[in-house]
mmCIF file of C-alpha atoms in Angstrom:
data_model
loop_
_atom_site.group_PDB
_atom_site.id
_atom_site.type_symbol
_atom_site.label_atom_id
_atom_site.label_comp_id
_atom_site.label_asym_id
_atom_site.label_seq_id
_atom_site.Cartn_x
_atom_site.Cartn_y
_atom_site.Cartn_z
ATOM 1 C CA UNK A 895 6.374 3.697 2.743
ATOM 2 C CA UNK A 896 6.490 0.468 4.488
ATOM 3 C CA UNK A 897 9.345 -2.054 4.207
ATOM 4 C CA UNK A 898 8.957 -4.772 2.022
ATOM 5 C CA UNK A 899 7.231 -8.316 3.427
ATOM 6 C CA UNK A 900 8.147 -11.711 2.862
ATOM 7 C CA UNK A 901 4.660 -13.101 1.504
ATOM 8 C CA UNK A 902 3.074 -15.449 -1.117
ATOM 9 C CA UNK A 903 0.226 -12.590 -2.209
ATOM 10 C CA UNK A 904 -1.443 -15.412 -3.771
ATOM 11 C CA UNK A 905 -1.905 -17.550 -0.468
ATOM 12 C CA UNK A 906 -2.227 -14.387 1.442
ATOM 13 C CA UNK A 907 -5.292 -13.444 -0.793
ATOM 14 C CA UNK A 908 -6.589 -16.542 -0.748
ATOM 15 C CA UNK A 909 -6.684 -16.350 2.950
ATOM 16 C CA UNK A 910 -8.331 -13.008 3.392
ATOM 17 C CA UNK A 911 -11.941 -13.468 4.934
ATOM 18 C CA UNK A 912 -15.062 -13.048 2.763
ATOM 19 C CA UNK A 913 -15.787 -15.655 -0.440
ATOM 20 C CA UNK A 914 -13.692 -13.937 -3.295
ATOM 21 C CA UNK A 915 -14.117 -15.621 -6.669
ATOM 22 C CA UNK A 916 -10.723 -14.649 -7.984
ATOM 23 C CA UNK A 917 -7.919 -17.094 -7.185
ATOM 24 C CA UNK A 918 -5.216 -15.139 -8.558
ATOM 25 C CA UNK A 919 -3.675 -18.030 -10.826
ATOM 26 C CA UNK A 920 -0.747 -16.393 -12.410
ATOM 27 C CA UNK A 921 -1.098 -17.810 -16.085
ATOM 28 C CA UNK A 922 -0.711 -16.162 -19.304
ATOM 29 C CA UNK A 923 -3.120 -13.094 -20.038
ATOM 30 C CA UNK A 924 -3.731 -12.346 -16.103
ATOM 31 C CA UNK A 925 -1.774 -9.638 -14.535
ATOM 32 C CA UNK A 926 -1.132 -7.992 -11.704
ATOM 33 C CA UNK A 927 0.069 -4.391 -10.264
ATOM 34 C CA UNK A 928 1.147 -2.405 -7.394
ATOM 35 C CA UNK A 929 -0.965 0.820 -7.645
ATOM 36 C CA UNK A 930 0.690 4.380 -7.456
ATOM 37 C CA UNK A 931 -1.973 6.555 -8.728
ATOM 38 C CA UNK A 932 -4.503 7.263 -11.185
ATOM 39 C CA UNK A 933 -4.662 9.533 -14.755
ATOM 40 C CA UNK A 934 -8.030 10.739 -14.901
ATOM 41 C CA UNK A 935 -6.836 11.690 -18.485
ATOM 42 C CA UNK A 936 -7.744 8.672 -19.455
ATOM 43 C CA UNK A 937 -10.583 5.890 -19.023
ATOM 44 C CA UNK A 938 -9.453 2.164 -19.837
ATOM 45 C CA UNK A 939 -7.006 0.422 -17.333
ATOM 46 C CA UNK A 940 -4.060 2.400 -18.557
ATOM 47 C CA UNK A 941 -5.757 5.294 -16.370
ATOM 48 C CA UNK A 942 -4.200 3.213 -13.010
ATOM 49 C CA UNK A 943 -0.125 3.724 -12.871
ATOM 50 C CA UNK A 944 1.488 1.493 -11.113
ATOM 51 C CA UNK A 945 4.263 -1.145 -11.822
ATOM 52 C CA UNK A 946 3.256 -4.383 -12.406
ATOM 53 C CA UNK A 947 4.158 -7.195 -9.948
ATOM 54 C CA UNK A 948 5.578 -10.775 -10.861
ATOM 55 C CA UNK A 949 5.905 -14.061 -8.830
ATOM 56 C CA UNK A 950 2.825 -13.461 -6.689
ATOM 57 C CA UNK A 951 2.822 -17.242 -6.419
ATOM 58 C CA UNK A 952 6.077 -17.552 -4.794
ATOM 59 C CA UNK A 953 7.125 -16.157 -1.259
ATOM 60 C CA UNK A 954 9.068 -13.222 -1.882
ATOM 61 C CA UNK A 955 9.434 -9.958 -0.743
ATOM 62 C CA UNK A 956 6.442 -7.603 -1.647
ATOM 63 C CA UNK A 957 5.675 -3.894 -1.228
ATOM 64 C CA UNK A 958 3.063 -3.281 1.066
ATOM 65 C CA UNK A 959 0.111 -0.966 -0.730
ATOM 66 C CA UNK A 960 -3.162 -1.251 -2.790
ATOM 67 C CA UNK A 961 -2.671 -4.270 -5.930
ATOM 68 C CA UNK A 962 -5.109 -4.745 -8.736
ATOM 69 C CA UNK A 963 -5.338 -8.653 -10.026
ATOM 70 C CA UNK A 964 -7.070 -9.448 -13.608
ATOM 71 C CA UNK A 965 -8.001 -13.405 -13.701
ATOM 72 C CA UNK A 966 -9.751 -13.515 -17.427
ATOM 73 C CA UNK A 967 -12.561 -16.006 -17.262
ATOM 74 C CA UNK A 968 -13.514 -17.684 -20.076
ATOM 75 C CA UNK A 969 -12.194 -20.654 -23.015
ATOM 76 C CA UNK A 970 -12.958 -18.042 -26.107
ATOM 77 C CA UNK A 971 -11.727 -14.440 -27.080
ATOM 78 C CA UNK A 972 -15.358 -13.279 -27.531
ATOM 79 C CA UNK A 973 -16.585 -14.589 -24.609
ATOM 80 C CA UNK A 974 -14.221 -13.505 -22.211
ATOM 81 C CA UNK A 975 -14.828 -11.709 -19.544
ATOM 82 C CA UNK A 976 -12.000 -10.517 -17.034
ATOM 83 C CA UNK A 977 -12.353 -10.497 -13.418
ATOM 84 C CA UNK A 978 -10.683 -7.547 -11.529
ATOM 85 C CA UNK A 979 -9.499 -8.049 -7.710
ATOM 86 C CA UNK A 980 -8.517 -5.319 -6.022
ATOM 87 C CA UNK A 981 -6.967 -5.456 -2.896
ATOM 88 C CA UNK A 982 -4.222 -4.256 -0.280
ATOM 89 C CA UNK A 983 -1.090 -6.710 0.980
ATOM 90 C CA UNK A 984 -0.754 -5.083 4.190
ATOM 91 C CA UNK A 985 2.649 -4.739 6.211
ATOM 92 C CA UNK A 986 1.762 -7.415 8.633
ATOM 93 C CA UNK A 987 1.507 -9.789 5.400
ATOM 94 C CA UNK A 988 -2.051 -9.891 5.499
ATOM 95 C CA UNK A 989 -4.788 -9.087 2.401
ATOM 96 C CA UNK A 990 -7.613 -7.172 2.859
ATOM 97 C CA UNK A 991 -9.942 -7.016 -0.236
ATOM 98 C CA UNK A 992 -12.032 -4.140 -1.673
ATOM 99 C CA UNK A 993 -13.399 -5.231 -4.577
ATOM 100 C CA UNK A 994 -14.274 -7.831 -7.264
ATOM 101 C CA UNK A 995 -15.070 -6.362 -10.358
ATOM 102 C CA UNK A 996 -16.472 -8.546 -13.617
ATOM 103 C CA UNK A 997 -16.717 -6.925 -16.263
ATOM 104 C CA UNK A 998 -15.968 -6.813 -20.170
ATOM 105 C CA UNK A 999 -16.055 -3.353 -20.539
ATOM 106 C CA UNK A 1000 -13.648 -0.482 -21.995
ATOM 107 C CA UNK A 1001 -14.113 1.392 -19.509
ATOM 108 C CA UNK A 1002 -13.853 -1.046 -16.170
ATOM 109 C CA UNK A 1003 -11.150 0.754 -14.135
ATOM 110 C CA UNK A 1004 -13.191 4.222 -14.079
ATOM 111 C CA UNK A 1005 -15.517 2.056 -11.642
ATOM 112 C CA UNK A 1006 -12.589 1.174 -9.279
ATOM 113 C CA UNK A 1007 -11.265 4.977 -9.104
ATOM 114 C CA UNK A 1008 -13.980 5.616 -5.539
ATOM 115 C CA UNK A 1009 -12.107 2.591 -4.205
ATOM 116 C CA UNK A 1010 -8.565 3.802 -5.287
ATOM 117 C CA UNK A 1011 -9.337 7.085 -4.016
ATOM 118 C CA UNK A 1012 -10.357 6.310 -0.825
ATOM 119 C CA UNK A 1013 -7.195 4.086 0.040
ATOM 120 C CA UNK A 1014 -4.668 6.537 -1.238
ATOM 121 C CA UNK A 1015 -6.477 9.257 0.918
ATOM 122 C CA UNK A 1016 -6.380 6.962 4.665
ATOM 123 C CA UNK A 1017 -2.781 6.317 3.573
ATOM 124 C CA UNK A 1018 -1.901 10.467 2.866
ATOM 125 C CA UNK A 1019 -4.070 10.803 6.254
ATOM 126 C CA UNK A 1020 -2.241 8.225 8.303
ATOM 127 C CA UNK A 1021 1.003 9.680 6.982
ATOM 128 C CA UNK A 1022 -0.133 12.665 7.181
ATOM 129 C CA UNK A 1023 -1.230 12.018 11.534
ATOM 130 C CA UNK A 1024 2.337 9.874 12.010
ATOM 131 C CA UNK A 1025 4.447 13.352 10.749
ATOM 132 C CA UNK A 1026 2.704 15.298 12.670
ATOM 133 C CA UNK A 1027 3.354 12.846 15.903
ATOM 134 C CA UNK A 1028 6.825 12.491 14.940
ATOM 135 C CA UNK A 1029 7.299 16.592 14.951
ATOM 136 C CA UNK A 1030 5.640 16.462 18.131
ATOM 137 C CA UNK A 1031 7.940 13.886 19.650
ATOM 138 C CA UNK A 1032 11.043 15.487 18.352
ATOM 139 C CA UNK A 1033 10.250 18.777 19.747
ATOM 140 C CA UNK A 1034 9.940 17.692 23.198
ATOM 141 C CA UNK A 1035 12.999 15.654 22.479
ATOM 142 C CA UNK A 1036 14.529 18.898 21.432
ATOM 143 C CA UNK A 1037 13.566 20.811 24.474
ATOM 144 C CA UNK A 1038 14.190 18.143 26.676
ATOM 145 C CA UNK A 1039 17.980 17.814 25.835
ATOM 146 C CA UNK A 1040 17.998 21.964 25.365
ATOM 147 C CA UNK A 1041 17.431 21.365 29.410
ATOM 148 C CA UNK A 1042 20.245 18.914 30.248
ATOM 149 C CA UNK A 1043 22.500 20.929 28.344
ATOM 150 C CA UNK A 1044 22.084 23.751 30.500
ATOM 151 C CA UNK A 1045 21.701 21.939 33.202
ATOM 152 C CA UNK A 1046 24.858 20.210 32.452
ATOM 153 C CA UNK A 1047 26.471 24.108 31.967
ATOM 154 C CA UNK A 1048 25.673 24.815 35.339
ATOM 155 C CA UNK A 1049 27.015 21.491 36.352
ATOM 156 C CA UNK A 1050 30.556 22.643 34.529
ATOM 157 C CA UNK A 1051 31.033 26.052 35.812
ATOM 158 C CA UNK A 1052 30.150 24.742 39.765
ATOM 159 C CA UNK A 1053 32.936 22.452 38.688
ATOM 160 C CA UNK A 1054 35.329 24.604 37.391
ATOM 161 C CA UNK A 1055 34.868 27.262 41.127
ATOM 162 C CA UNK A 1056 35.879 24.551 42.925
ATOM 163 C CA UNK A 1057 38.843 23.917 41.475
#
């Protein structure tokens, strides 16, 4: 896990390229939420755990990972529709978004588990690549210093003949 980044995830966001139609205006009703997973045992929004994130207007320290924004659009209760932004605050502070997703269906986050999926699986694969370079490096390490250690035994006992 990457350490936390001192960001405004709103201004970030708004300055990610492409034309996003979400402008992730933190008023009543809209939410937002660092994703962790996803329970398949379920289809409504409740299916994508995660905590949910506060002060995305303010700069503060945020965890880099995949969020999910809802903006709803719309004056009326029957006519509203809510607009889904889904998106990653990456560690350099930057936002890079997936997907906008309008809809006033029940069942709206079952079509943003493909994108959900496929981010959690880079970030198991980059992990993934990055342990297996670490236990790479450490191993040499490891044989490296098994060398000057025997080296330095030789070094000792030459020492110790001469005196």
């Amino acid at each position: 896990m990457s350490e936390a980044v001192l960001v405004s995830i709103r201004s970030a966001f708004l300055n990610a390229p492409g034309l996003w139609e979400s402008t992730l205006k933190p008023r009543q009703g809209n939410w937002c939420k660092i994703i962790d997973g996803i329970d398949k045992t379920r289809t409504d929004g409740y299916s994508i755990e995660g905590s949910f994130v506060s002060q995305i207007d303010l700069v503060t320290y945020q965890q880099p990972g995949l969020y999910l924004f809802c903006e709803k659009k719309g004056r009326k209760q029957g006519n509203q529709v809510q607009l889904y932004a889904l998106f990653a605050l990456e560690p350099n502070a930057e936002v890079k978004v997936f997907r906008e997703l309008k809809t006033a269906t029940k069942d709206w986050a079952v079509q943003l588990w493909p994108d959900i999926e496929a981010y959690m699986q880079i970030q198991e694969t980059s992990a993934e690549i990055r342990r297996q370079e670490l236990l790479r490096i450490i191993q040499s390490l490891e044989f490296e210093l098994s060398q000057r250690r025997a080296e330095l035994g030789v070094l000792e006992m030459q020492i110790d003949e001469e005196y």
